[in-house]
Short mmCIF file of C-alpha atoms and ligand atoms in Angstrom, two decimals:
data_model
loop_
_atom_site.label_atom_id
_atom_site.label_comp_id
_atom_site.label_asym_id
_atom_site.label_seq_id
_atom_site.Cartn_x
_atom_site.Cartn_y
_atom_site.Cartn_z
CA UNK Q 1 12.04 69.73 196.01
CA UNK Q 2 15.24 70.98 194.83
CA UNK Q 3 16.47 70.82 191.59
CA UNK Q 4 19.61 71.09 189.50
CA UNK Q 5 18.68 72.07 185.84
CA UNK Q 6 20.98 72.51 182.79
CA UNK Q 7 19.73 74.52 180.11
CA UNK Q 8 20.55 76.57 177.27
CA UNK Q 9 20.63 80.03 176.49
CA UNK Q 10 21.11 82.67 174.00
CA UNK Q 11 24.53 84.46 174.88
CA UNK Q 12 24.80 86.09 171.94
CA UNK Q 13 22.89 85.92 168.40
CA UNK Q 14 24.35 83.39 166.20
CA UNK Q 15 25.72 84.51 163.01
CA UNK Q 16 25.22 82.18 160.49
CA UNK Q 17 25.83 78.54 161.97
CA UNK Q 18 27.76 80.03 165.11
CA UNK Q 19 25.38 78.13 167.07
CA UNK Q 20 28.45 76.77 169.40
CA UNK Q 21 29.61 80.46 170.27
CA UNK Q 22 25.64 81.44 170.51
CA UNK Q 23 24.42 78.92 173.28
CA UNK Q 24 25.87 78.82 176.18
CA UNK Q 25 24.88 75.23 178.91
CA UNK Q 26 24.63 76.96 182.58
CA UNK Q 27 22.89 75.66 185.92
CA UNK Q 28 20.23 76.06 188.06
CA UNK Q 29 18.35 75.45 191.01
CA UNK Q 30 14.85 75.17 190.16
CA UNK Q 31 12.67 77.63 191.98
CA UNK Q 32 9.57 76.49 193.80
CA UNK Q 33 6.91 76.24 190.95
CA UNK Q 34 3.89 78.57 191.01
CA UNK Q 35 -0.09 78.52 191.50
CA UNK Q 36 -0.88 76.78 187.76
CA UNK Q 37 2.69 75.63 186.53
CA UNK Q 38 3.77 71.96 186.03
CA UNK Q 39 7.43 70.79 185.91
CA UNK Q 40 8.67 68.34 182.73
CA UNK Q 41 11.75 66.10 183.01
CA UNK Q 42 12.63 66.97 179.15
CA UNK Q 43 12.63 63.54 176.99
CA UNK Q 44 12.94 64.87 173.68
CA UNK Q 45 13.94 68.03 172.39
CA UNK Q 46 12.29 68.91 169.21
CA UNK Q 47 14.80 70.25 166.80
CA UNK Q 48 13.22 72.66 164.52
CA UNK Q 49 14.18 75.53 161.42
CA UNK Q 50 12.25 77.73 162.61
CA UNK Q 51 13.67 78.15 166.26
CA UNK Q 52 16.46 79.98 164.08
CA UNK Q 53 14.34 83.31 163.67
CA UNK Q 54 13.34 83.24 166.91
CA UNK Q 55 17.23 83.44 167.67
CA UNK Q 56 17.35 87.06 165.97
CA UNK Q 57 15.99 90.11 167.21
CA UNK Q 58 13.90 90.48 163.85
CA UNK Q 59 10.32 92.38 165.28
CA UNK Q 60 8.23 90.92 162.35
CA UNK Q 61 8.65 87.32 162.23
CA UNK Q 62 5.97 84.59 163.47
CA UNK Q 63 7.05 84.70 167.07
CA UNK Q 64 8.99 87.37 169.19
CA UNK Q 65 12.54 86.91 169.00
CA UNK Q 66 14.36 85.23 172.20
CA UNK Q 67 16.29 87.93 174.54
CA UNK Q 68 20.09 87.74 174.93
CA UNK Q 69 20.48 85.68 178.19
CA UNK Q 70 17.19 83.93 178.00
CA UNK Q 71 16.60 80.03 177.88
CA UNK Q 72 16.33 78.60 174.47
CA UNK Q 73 12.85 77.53 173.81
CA UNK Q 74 11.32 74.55 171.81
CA UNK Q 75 9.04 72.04 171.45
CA UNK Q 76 9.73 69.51 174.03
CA UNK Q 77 8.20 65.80 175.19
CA UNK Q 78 8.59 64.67 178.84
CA UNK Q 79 6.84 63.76 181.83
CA UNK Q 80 5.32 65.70 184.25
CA UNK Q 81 7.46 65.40 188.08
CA UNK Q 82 5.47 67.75 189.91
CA UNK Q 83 2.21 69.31 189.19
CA UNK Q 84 0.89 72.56 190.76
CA UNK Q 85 -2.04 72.57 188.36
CA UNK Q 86 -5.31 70.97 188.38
CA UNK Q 87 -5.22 69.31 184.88
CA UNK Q 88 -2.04 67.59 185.01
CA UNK Q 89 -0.36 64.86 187.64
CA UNK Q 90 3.09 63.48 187.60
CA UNK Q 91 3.32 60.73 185.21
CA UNK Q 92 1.64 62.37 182.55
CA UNK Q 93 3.14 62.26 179.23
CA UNK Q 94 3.18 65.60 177.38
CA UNK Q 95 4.16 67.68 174.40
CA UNK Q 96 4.98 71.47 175.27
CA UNK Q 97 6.56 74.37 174.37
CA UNK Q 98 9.23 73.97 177.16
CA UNK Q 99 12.72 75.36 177.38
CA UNK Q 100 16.10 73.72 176.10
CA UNK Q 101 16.97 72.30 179.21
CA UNK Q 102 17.02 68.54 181.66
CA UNK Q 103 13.60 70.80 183.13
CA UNK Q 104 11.08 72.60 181.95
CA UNK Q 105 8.78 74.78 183.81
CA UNK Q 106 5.13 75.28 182.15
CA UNK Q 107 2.39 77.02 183.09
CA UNK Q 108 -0.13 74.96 180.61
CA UNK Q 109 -3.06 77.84 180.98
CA UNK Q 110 -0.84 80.22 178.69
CA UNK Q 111 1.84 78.01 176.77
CA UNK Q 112 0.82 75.48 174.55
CA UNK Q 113 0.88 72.17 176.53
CA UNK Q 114 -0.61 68.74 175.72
CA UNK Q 115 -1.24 65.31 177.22
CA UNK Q 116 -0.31 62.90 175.01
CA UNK Q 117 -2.08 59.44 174.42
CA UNK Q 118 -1.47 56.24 174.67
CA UNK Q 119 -1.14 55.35 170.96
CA UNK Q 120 2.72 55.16 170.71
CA UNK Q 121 5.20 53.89 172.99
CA UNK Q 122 8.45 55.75 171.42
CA UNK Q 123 8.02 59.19 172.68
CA UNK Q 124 9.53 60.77 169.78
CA UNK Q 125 7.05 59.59 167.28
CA UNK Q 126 5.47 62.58 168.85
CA UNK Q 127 7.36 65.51 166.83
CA UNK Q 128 6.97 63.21 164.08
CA UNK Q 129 4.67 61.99 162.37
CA UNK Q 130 1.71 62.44 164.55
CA UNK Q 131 3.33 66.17 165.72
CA UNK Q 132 3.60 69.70 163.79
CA UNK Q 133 6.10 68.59 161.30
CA UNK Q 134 3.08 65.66 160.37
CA UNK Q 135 0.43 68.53 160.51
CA UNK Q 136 1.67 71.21 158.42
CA UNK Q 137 2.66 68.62 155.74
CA UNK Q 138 -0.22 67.50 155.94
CA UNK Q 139 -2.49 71.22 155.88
CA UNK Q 140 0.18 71.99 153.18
CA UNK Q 141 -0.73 69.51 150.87
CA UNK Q 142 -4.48 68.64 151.43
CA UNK Q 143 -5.41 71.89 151.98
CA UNK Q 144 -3.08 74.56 151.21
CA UNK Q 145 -1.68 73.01 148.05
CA UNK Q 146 -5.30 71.42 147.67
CA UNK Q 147 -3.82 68.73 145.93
CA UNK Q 148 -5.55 66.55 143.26
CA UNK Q 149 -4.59 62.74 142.12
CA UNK Q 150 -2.92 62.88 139.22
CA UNK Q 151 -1.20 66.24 139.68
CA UNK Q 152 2.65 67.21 139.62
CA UNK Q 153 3.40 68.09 143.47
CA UNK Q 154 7.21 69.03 144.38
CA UNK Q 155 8.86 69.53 147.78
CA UNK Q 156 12.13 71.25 148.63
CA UNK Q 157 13.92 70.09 151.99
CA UNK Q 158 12.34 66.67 150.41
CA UNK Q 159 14.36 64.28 152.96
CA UNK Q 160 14.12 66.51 155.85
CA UNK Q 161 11.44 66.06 158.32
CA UNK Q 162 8.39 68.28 156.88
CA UNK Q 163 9.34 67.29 153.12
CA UNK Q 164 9.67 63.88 153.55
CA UNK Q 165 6.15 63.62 155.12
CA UNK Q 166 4.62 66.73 152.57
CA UNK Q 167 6.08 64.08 150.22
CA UNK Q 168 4.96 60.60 150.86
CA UNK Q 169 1.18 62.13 152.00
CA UNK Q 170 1.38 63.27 148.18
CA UNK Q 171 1.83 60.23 146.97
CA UNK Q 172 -0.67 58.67 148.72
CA UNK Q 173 -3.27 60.90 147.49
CA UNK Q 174 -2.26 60.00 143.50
CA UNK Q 175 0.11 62.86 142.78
CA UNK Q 176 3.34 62.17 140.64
CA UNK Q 177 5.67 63.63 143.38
CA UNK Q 178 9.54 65.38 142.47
CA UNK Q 179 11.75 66.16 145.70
CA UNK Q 180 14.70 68.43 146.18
CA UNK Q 181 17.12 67.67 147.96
CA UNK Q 182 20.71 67.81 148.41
CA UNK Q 183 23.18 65.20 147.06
CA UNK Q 184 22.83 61.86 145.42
CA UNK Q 185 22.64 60.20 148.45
CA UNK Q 186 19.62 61.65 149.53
CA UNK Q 187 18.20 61.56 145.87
CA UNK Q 188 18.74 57.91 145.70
CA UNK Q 189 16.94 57.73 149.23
CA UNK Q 190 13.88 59.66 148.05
CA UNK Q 191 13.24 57.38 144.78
CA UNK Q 192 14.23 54.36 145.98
CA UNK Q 193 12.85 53.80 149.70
CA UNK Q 194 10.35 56.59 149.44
CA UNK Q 195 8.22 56.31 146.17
CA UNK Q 196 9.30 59.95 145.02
CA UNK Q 197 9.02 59.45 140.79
CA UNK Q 198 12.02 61.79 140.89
CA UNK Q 199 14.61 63.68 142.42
CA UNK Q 200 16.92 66.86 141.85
CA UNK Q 201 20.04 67.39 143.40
CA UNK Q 202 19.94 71.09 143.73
CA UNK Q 203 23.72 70.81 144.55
CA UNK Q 204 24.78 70.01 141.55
CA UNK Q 205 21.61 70.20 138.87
CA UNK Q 206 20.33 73.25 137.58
CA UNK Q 207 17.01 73.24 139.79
CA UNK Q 208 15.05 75.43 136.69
CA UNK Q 209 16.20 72.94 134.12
CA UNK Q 210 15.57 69.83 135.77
CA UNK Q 211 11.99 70.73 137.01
CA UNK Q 212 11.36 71.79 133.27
CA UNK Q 213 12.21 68.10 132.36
CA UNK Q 214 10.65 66.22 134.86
CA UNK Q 215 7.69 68.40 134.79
CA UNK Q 216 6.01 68.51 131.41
CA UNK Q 217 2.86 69.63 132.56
CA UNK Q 218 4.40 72.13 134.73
CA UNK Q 219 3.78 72.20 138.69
CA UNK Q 220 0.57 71.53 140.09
CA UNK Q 221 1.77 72.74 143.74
CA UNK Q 222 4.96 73.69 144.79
CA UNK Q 223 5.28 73.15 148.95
CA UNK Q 224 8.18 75.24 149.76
CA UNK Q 225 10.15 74.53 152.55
CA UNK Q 226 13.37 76.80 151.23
CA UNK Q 227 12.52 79.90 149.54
CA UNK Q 228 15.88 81.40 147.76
CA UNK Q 229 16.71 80.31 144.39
CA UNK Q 230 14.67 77.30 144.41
CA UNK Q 231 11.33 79.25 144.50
CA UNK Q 232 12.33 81.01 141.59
CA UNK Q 233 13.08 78.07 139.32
CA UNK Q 234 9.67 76.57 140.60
CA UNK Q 235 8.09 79.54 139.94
CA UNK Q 236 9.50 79.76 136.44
CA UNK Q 237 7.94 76.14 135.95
CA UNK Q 238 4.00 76.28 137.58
CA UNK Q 239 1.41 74.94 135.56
CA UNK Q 240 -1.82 77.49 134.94
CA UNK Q 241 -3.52 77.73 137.89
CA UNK Q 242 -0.87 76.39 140.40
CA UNK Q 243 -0.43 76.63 143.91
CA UNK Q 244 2.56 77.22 146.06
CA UNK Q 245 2.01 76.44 149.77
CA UNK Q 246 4.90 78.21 151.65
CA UNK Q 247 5.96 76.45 154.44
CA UNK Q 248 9.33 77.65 155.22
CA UNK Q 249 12.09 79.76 153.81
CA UNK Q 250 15.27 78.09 155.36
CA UNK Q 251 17.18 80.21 153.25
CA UNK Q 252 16.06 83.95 154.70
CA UNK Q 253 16.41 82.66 158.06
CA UNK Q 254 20.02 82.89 158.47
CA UNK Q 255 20.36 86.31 156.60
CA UNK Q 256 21.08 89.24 158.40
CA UNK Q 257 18.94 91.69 156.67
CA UNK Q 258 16.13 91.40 153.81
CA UNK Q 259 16.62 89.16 151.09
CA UNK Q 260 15.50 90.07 147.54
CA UNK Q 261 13.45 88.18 145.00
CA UNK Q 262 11.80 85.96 144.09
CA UNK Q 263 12.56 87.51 140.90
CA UNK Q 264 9.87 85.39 139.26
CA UNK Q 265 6.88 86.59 140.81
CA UNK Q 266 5.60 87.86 137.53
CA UNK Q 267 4.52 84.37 137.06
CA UNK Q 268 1.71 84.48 140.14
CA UNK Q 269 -0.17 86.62 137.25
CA UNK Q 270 0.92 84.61 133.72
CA UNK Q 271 0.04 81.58 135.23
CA UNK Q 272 -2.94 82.83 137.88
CA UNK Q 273 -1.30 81.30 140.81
CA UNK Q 274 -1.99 80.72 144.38
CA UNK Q 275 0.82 81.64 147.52
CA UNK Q 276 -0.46 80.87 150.56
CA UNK Q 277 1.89 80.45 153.58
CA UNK Q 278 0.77 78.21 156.70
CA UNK Q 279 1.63 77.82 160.46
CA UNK Q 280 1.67 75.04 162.79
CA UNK Q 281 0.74 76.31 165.77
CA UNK Q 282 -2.41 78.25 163.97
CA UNK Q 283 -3.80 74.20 163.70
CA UNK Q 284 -2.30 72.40 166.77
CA UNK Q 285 -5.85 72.29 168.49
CA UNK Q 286 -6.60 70.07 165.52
CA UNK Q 287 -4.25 67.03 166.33
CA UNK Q 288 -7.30 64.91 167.46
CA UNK Q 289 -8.61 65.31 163.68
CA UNK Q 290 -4.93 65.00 161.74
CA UNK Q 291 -3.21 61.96 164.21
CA UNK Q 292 -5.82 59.24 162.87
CA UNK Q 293 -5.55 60.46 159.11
CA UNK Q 294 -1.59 60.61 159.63
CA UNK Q 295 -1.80 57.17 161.39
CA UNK Q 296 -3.89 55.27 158.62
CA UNK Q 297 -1.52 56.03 155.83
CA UNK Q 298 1.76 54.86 158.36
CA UNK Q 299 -0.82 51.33 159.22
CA UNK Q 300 -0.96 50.97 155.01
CA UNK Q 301 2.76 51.36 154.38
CA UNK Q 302 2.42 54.53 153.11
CA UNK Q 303 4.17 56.79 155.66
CA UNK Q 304 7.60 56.57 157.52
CA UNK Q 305 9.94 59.51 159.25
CA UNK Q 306 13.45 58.44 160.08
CA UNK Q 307 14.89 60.52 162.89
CA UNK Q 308 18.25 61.58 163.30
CA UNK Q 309 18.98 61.53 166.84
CA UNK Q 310 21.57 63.03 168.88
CA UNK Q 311 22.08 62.12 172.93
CA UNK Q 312 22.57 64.29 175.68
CA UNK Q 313 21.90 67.97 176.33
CA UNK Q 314 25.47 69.06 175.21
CA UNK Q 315 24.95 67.61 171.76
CA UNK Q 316 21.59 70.62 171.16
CA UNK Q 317 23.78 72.70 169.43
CA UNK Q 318 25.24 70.05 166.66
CA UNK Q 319 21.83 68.41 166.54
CA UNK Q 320 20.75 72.27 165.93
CA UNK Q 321 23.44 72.76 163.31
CA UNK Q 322 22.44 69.65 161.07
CA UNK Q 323 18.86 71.40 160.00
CA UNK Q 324 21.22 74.13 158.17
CA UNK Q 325 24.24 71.73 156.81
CA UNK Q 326 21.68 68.89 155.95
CA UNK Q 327 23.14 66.20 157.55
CA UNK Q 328 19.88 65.28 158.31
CA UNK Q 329 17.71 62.82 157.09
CA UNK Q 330 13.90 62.79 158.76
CA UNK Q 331 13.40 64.40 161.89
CA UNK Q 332 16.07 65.77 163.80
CA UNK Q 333 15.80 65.23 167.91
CA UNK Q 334 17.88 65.28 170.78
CA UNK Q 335 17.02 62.45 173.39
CA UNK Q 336 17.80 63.57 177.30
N1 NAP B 1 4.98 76.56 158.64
C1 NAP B 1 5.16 75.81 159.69
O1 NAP B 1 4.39 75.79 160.62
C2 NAP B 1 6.35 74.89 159.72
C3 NAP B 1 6.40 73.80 160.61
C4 NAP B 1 7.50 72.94 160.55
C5 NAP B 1 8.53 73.20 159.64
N2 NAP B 1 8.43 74.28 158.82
C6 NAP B 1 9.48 74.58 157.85
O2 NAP B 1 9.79 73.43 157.12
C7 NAP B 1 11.13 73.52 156.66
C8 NAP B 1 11.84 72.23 157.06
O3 NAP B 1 11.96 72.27 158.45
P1 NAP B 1 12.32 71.00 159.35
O4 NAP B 1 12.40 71.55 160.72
O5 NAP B 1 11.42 69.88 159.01
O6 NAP B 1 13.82 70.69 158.92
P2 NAP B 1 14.36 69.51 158.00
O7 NAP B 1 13.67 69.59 156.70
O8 NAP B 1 14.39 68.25 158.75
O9 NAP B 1 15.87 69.99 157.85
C9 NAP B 1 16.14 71.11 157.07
C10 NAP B 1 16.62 70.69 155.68
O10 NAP B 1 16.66 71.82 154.85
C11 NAP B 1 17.65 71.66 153.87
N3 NAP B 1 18.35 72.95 153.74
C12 NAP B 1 19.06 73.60 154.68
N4 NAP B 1 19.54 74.74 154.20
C13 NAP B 1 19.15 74.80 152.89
C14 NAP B 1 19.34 75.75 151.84
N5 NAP B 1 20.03 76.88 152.05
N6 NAP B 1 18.78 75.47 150.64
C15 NAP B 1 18.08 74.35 150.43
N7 NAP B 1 17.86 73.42 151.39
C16 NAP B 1 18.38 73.64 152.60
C17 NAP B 1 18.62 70.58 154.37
O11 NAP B 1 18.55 69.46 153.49
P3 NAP B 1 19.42 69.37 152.14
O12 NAP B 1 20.48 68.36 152.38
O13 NAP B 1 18.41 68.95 151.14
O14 NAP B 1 20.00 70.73 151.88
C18 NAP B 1 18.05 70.16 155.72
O15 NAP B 1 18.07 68.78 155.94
C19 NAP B 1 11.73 74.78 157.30
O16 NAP B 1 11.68 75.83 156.37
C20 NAP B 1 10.80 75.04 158.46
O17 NAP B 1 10.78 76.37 158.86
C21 NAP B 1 7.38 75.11 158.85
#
């Protein structure tokens, strides 16, 4: 079978948001696939923060850094067209780490790959909820942040994709929950459809002041999705014994060389506190446990992800984009 493929690669390495000069769409003809690979007509393209370290030639991030010329990688949901591998047959639904692109090729014995079930219809739901961004909020907050009912709990990135779900899991176990997010818009959002008992527009509040207001007690956990500044001013405002689960630090990964701080860390010793940063694909064996936890909080009316969707292949590098401007709210996707 021949194949035309469009995909992305890295031409260059963006500098901050240059992600329109960085990618650049080309064409292919798909070679024959090998002994043990499988070939994915691309769905979904999971947009994710992280995919913007692995755009730098940094040597001691999470993941090796993409080479100039190379496809973009991602998470991606399709369905398999042609198998050359035991385990899989066309038709089947998965989840993989495929390549920005209308194809992917996988080779499912040494890249994370997954079948998916039959539970939901919408593909996306996928990167979702029941998909890393539900799995590290949820391994943040149950057992990272080790949350209690009754404790303070605040989330940066709050109406993103990760915070909205670190959020609203929160909640449901009893904690009095304060997002941050930027502008009133997304404030609003977070109190009034989402439950949150407050809000801080870090765009216009001062992020130390507010937290010292809303959070007499101090912090109980702190799930940090943006390092920078806002670590600091929840750092300045822990309770004793506190625990900050670091889940991302949106604002290092644009930099282009170390960033200083957090200038509070004197306070991991004043008030004996616990950093502890976590990693999705360290727990993705462990969907089968999360999915049904995830999915009996959604069935109560206790959990819901917007996504922001974007169309078409071209679009990738605005849907990209939107994680870093925040003209996101929920999960960011592009649909093929
Ligand atoms: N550890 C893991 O395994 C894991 C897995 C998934 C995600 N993550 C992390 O979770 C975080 C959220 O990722 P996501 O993919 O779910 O994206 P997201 O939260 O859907 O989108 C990113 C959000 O971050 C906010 N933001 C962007 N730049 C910012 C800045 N300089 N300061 C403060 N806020 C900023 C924006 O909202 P505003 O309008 O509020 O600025 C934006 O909507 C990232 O740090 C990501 O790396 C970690």
């Amino acid at each position: 079978m021949s194949t035309e493929n469009r995909h992305w690669t890295l031409a260059k390495r963006p500098v901050g948001n240059g992600y329109a000069e960085a990618f650049a769409l080309a064409t292919e003809t798909l070679p024959a696939l090998g002994e043990g690979q499988i070939l994915v007509a691309n769905k979904v393209l999971s947009m994710d923060s992280g995919t913007r370290m692995y755009m730098t030639d940094r040597e001691d991030s999470y993941q090796p850094g993409t080479p100039l010329g190379a496809k973009l990688i991602g998470t991606v949901l399709g369905v398999v067209t042609e198998s050359r591998h035991p385990g899989y047959k066309a038709g089947d639904r998965v989840r993989c780490y495929g390549q920005w692109a209308d194809y992917s090729v996988v080779e499912p014995d040494t890249t994370y790959c997954t079948k998916l079930d039959d539970a939901h219809a919408d593909l996306k739901e996928y990167v979702g909820i029941y998909g890393a961004n539900g799995w590290t909020a949820w391994v943040g907050v149950v057992e990272t942040g080790a949350v209690k009912a009754g404790e303070t709990f605040v989330v940066s990135a709050a109406a993103g994709g990760t915070g909205l779900i670190a959020g609203q899991i929160a909640k449901a176990l009893g904690c009095r929950v304060i997002g941050i997010a930027g502008g009133t818009a997304k404030c609003d959002l977070l109190t009034r459809e989402y439950g949150f008992d407050g809000a801080i527009d870090y765009k216009a509040a001062n992020v130390e002041a507010e937290l010292a207001r809303l959070c007499l007690e101090g912090i109980d956990v702190y799930f940090d999705n943006v390092g920078g500044e806002i670590l600091d001013a929840a750092l300045a405002n822990m309770a004793l014994f506190g625990r900050v689960a670091v889940c991302g630090l949106i604002t290092n990964y644009i930099a282009q060389g170390p960033v200083p701080g957090p200038y509070r860390f004197d306070q991991v010793l004043m008030k004996r506190l616990r950093i502890e940063g976590f990693f999705s694909p360290d727990f993705y064996v462990r969907e089968p446990a999360f999915n049904p936890e995830l999915a009996r909080l959604a069935a109560a009316g206790k959990l819901r992800l917007p996504f922001e969707v974007s169309t078409g292949l071209e679009a990738t590098p605005e849907a990209f984009t939107k994680l870093f401007t925040g003209a996101n709210i929920g999960k960011v996707v592009v649909e093929l």
